[in-house]
């Protein structure tokens, strides 16, 4: 059981930053409260592009990442976040060392 | 005082992966033991390119990131890591939300 990581790059529509940040903050709180296999889950805004955000994530193993994707709070975030997005997310998967 | 984040992309020379991982693991231990302003500092290997690593970092504020760069353990890691690298690091700076 090796740790896994993920960088999600999210592009937010102009005028939707505040809505996105509010909805994503709710999701971060739910991840921290409900996912013992998550080690960190933290969103940042790019210094270069105010519409671009990066989510940095680490899980104890692949099963914990799978559980994240199947969680009720993750599924519930979709309809709140979708209207804020200007593009499909770009996901980079990483192996912990 | 807002949190800050950083993604460092490191390209390791072929044949140097084990040396790099050993030296970087020492650095991670030192960061966790000595930097109260660091929230996470975690290295991952790319699934697509075995020579590429990503370091995901979060600090409570810019002063904590500055302290990291000035720390004795960070400075001491340079001579151990430099012989392992195939390219200059690429640093992406992020603002916490």
mmCIF file of C-alpha atoms in Angstrom:
data_model
loop_
_atom_site.group_PDB
_atom_site.id
_atom_site.type_symbol
_atom_site.label_atom_id
_atom_site.label_comp_id
_atom_site.label_asym_id
_atom_site.label_seq_id
_atom_site.Cartn_x
_atom_site.Cartn_y
_atom_site.Cartn_z
ATOM 1 C CA UNK A 1 0.000 0.000 0.000
ATOM 2 C CA UNK A 2 1.915 3.008 -1.296
ATOM 3 C CA UNK A 3 0.808 6.609 -0.935
ATOM 4 C CA UNK A 4 -0.541 8.342 -4.004
ATOM 5 C CA UNK A 5 -0.776 12.001 -4.955
ATOM 6 C CA UNK A 6 -2.735 14.120 -7.348
ATOM 7 C CA UNK A 7 -2.548 17.634 -8.775
ATOM 8 C CA UNK A 8 -5.857 18.859 -10.210
ATOM 9 C CA UNK A 9 -5.740 22.008 -12.343
ATOM 10 C CA UNK A 10 -9.104 23.767 -12.399
ATOM 11 C CA UNK A 11 -9.996 26.688 -14.650
ATOM 12 C CA UNK A 12 -12.728 28.905 -13.217
ATOM 13 C CA UNK A 13 -14.979 31.122 -15.320
ATOM 14 C CA UNK A 14 -14.509 34.867 -14.969
ATOM 15 C CA UNK A 15 -16.831 36.270 -12.315
ATOM 16 C CA UNK A 16 -17.186 32.874 -10.623
ATOM 17 C CA UNK A 17 -14.127 32.939 -8.354
ATOM 18 C CA UNK A 18 -16.031 33.693 -5.152
ATOM 19 C CA UNK A 19 -18.655 31.013 -5.842
ATOM 20 C CA UNK A 20 -15.954 28.498 -6.672
ATOM 21 C CA UNK A 21 -13.910 29.272 -3.563
ATOM 22 C CA UNK A 22 -16.977 28.980 -1.308
ATOM 23 C CA UNK A 23 -18.057 25.644 -2.797
ATOM 24 C CA UNK A 24 -14.539 24.267 -2.765
ATOM 25 C CA UNK A 25 -13.982 25.306 0.844
ATOM 26 C CA UNK A 26 -17.053 23.262 1.800
ATOM 27 C CA UNK A 27 -15.621 20.282 -0.057
ATOM 28 C CA UNK A 28 -12.228 20.643 1.677
ATOM 29 C CA UNK A 29 -13.939 20.701 5.073
ATOM 30 C CA UNK A 30 -15.899 17.547 4.192
ATOM 31 C CA UNK A 31 -12.787 15.717 2.961
ATOM 32 C CA UNK A 32 -10.937 16.517 6.181
ATOM 33 C CA UNK A 33 -13.888 15.505 8.355
ATOM 34 C CA UNK A 34 -14.751 12.266 6.573
ATOM 35 C CA UNK A 35 -11.702 10.767 4.858
ATOM 36 C CA UNK A 36 -9.203 9.185 7.242
ATOM 37 C CA UNK A 37 -7.169 8.042 4.217
ATOM 38 C CA UNK A 38 -6.625 11.594 2.979
ATOM 39 C CA UNK A 39 -3.388 13.207 4.169
ATOM 40 C CA UNK A 40 -3.873 16.603 2.580
ATOM 41 C CA UNK A 41 -6.380 18.241 0.244
ATOM 42 C CA UNK A 42 -5.643 21.876 -0.332
ATOM 43 C CA UNK A 43 -6.652 24.334 -3.043
ATOM 44 C CA UNK A 44 -4.477 27.230 -4.234
ATOM 45 C CA UNK A 45 -4.898 30.048 -6.753
ATOM 46 C CA UNK A 46 -2.215 30.568 -9.371
ATOM 47 C CA UNK A 47 -0.154 33.736 -8.943
ATOM 48 C CA UNK A 48 0.061 34.074 -12.745
ATOM 49 C CA UNK A 49 -3.510 33.338 -13.814
ATOM 50 C CA UNK A 50 -6.326 34.407 -11.459
ATOM 51 C CA UNK A 51 -8.724 31.952 -13.140
ATOM 52 C CA UNK A 52 -6.501 28.922 -12.503
ATOM 53 C CA UNK A 53 -6.531 26.880 -9.299
ATOM 54 C CA UNK A 54 -4.464 23.861 -8.259
ATOM 55 C CA UNK A 55 -5.659 21.228 -5.813
ATOM 56 C CA UNK A 56 -2.783 19.379 -4.112
ATOM 57 C CA UNK A 57 -3.849 15.994 -2.730
ATOM 58 C CA UNK A 58 -2.215 13.057 -0.964
ATOM 59 C CA UNK A 59 -3.804 9.751 0.130
ATOM 60 C CA UNK A 60 -2.410 6.825 2.110
ATOM 61 C CA UNK A 61 -3.088 4.496 -0.833
ATOM 62 C CA UNK A 62 -5.013 4.092 -4.082
ATOM 63 C CA UNK A 63 -8.031 2.697 -2.191
ATOM 64 C CA UNK A 64 -8.270 5.959 -0.243
ATOM 65 C CA UNK A 65 -8.185 7.967 -3.492
ATOM 66 C CA UNK A 66 -10.888 5.693 -4.945
ATOM 67 C CA UNK A 67 -12.975 6.224 -1.789
ATOM 68 C CA UNK A 68 -12.607 9.997 -2.210
ATOM 69 C CA UNK A 69 -14.018 9.810 -5.735
ATOM 70 C CA UNK A 70 -16.939 7.677 -4.567
ATOM 71 C CA UNK A 71 -17.757 9.745 -1.465
ATOM 72 C CA UNK A 72 -21.134 11.430 -1.060
ATOM 73 C CA UNK A 73 -19.517 14.818 -0.345
ATOM 74 C CA UNK A 74 -17.414 14.619 -3.528
ATOM 75 C CA UNK A 75 -20.437 13.674 -5.621
ATOM 76 C CA UNK A 76 -22.486 16.433 -3.973
ATOM 77 C CA UNK A 77 -19.831 19.034 -4.861
ATOM 78 C CA UNK A 78 -20.192 18.420 -8.591
ATOM 79 C CA UNK A 79 -23.427 20.346 -9.169
ATOM 80 C CA UNK A 80 -22.110 23.261 -7.064
ATOM 81 C CA UNK A 81 -18.741 23.461 -8.791
ATOM 82 C CA UNK A 82 -19.786 22.723 -12.378
ATOM 83 C CA UNK A 83 -21.386 26.159 -13.035
ATOM 84 C CA UNK A 84 -18.112 27.816 -11.942
ATOM 85 C CA UNK A 85 -15.810 25.952 -14.338
ATOM 86 C CA UNK A 86 -14.556 27.259 -17.685
ATOM 87 C CA UNK A 87 -12.849 24.006 -18.747
ATOM 88 C CA UNK A 88 -12.591 20.346 -17.855
ATOM 89 C CA UNK A 89 -10.190 19.646 -14.983
ATOM 90 C CA UNK A 90 -6.692 18.437 -15.827
ATOM 91 C CA UNK A 91 -5.572 15.641 -13.485
ATOM 92 C CA UNK A 92 -1.955 14.600 -12.899
ATOM 93 C CA UNK A 93 -1.508 11.350 -10.929
ATOM 94 C CA UNK A 94 1.610 10.788 -8.839
ATOM 95 C CA UNK A 95 3.214 7.998 -6.805
ATOM 96 C CA UNK A 96 4.377 8.729 -3.264
ATOM 97 C CA UNK A 97 7.950 7.791 -2.450
ATOM 98 C CA UNK B 1 -0.861 36.404 6.723
ATOM 99 C CA UNK B 2 -2.193 34.129 3.993
ATOM 100 C CA UNK B 3 -1.043 30.584 3.333
ATOM 101 C CA UNK B 4 1.195 29.992 0.345
ATOM 102 C CA UNK B 5 1.884 26.907 -1.736
ATOM 103 C CA UNK B 6 4.543 25.690 -4.103
ATOM 104 C CA UNK B 7 4.950 22.930 -6.672
ATOM 105 C CA UNK B 8 8.589 22.113 -7.467
ATOM 106 C CA UNK B 9 9.225 19.947 -10.532
ATOM 107 C CA UNK B 10 12.573 18.154 -10.267
ATOM 108 C CA UNK B 11 14.223 16.185 -13.072
ATOM 109 C CA UNK B 12 16.561 13.465 -11.808
ATOM 110 C CA UNK B 13 19.428 12.032 -13.846
ATOM 111 C CA UNK B 14 19.074 8.408 -14.991
ATOM 112 C CA UNK B 15 20.634 6.054 -12.478
ATOM 113 C CA UNK B 16 20.320 8.612 -9.669
ATOM 114 C CA UNK B 17 16.751 7.898 -8.533
ATOM 115 C CA UNK B 18 17.728 5.945 -5.402
ATOM 116 C CA UNK B 19 20.301 8.553 -4.327
ATOM 117 C CA UNK B 20 17.786 11.342 -4.929
ATOM 118 C CA UNK B 21 15.012 9.605 -2.998
ATOM 119 C CA UNK B 22 17.312 8.918 -0.038
ATOM 120 C CA UNK B 23 18.595 12.510 0.129
ATOM 121 C CA UNK B 24 15.127 13.961 -0.340
ATOM 122 C CA UNK B 25 13.635 11.736 2.356
ATOM 123 C CA UNK B 26 16.210 13.134 4.805
ATOM 124 C CA UNK B 27 15.194 16.660 3.800
ATOM 125 C CA UNK B 28 11.478 15.878 4.271
ATOM 126 C CA UNK B 29 12.174 14.537 7.773
ATOM 127 C CA UNK B 30 14.139 17.677 8.645
ATOM 128 C CA UNK B 31 11.407 19.982 7.336
ATOM 129 C CA UNK B 32 8.764 18.188 9.414
ATOM 130 C CA UNK B 33 10.950 18.203 12.523
ATOM 131 C CA UNK B 34 12.097 21.818 12.330
ATOM 132 C CA UNK B 35 9.573 23.980 10.488
ATOM 133 C CA UNK B 36 6.430 24.727 12.482
ATOM 134 C CA UNK B 37 5.264 26.985 9.623
ATOM 135 C CA UNK B 38 5.274 24.145 7.107
ATOM 136 C CA UNK B 39 1.919 22.397 6.687
ATOM 137 C CA UNK B 40 3.010 19.771 4.174
ATOM 138 C CA UNK B 41 6.137 18.948 2.209
ATOM 139 C CA UNK B 42 5.788 15.801 0.192
ATOM 140 C CA UNK B 43 7.639 14.416 -2.817
ATOM 141 C CA UNK B 44 6.039 12.243 -5.517
ATOM 142 C CA UNK B 45 7.296 10.502 -8.640
ATOM 143 C CA UNK B 46 5.488 11.092 -11.922
ATOM 144 C CA UNK B 47 3.570 8.091 -13.243
ATOM 145 C CA UNK B 48 4.426 9.149 -16.817
ATOM 146 C CA UNK B 49 8.122 10.024 -16.503
ATOM 147 C CA UNK B 50 10.221 8.058 -13.980
ATOM 148 C CA UNK B 51 12.857 10.817 -13.935
ATOM 149 C CA UNK B 52 10.377 13.516 -12.932
ATOM 150 C CA UNK B 53 9.405 14.274 -9.332
ATOM 151 C CA UNK B 54 6.981 16.826 -7.898
ATOM 152 C CA UNK B 55 7.288 18.345 -4.451
ATOM 153 C CA UNK B 56 3.964 19.626 -3.072
ATOM 154 C CA UNK B 57 4.410 22.233 -0.327
ATOM 155 C CA UNK B 58 2.210 24.435 1.847
ATOM 156 C CA UNK B 59 3.251 27.041 4.428
ATOM 157 C CA UNK B 60 1.219 29.124 6.851
ATOM 158 C CA UNK B 61 2.558 32.312 5.259
ATOM 159 C CA UNK B 62 5.298 33.759 3.040
ATOM 160 C CA UNK B 63 7.589 34.225 6.060
ATOM 161 C CA UNK B 64 7.439 30.457 6.701
ATOM 162 C CA UNK B 65 8.366 29.755 3.067
ATOM 163 C CA UNK B 66 11.238 32.254 3.328
ATOM 164 C CA UNK B 67 12.403 30.529 6.537
ATOM 165 C CA UNK B 68 12.364 27.178 4.711
ATOM 166 C CA UNK B 69 14.681 28.528 2.014
ATOM 167 C CA UNK B 70 17.052 29.945 4.637
ATOM 168 C CA UNK B 71 17.095 26.871 6.903
ATOM 169 C CA UNK B 72 20.307 24.994 7.596
ATOM 170 C CA UNK B 73 18.731 21.657 6.581
ATOM 171 C CA UNK B 74 17.588 23.079 3.236
ATOM 172 C CA UNK B 75 21.017 24.558 2.539
ATOM 173 C CA UNK B 76 22.682 21.277 3.587
ATOM 174 C CA UNK B 77 20.511 19.307 1.140
ATOM 175 C CA UNK B 78 21.864 21.209 -1.871
ATOM 176 C CA UNK B 79 25.237 19.453 -2.175
ATOM 177 C CA UNK B 80 23.545 16.035 -1.706
ATOM 178 C CA UNK B 81 20.794 16.660 -4.262
ATOM 179 C CA UNK B 82 22.771 18.564 -6.903
ATOM 180 C CA UNK B 83 24.665 15.495 -8.253
ATOM 181 C CA UNK B 84 21.309 13.746 -8.777
ATOM 182 C CA UNK B 85 19.685 16.444 -10.895
ATOM 183 C CA UNK B 86 19.456 16.507 -14.694
ATOM 184 C CA UNK B 87 17.947 19.995 -14.969
ATOM 185 C CA UNK B 88 17.258 23.103 -12.941
ATOM 186 C CA UNK B 89 14.118 22.855 -10.793
ATOM 187 C CA UNK B 90 10.929 24.477 -12.085
ATOM 188 C CA UNK B 91 9.052 26.307 -9.323
ATOM 189 C CA UNK B 92 5.364 27.244 -9.433
ATOM 190 C CA UNK B 93 4.214 29.591 -6.642
ATOM 191 C CA UNK B 94 0.610 29.535 -5.437
ATOM 192 C CA UNK B 95 -1.634 31.497 -3.067
ATOM 193 C CA UNK B 96 -3.696 29.619 -0.489
ATOM 194 C CA UNK B 97 -7.407 30.404 -0.438
#
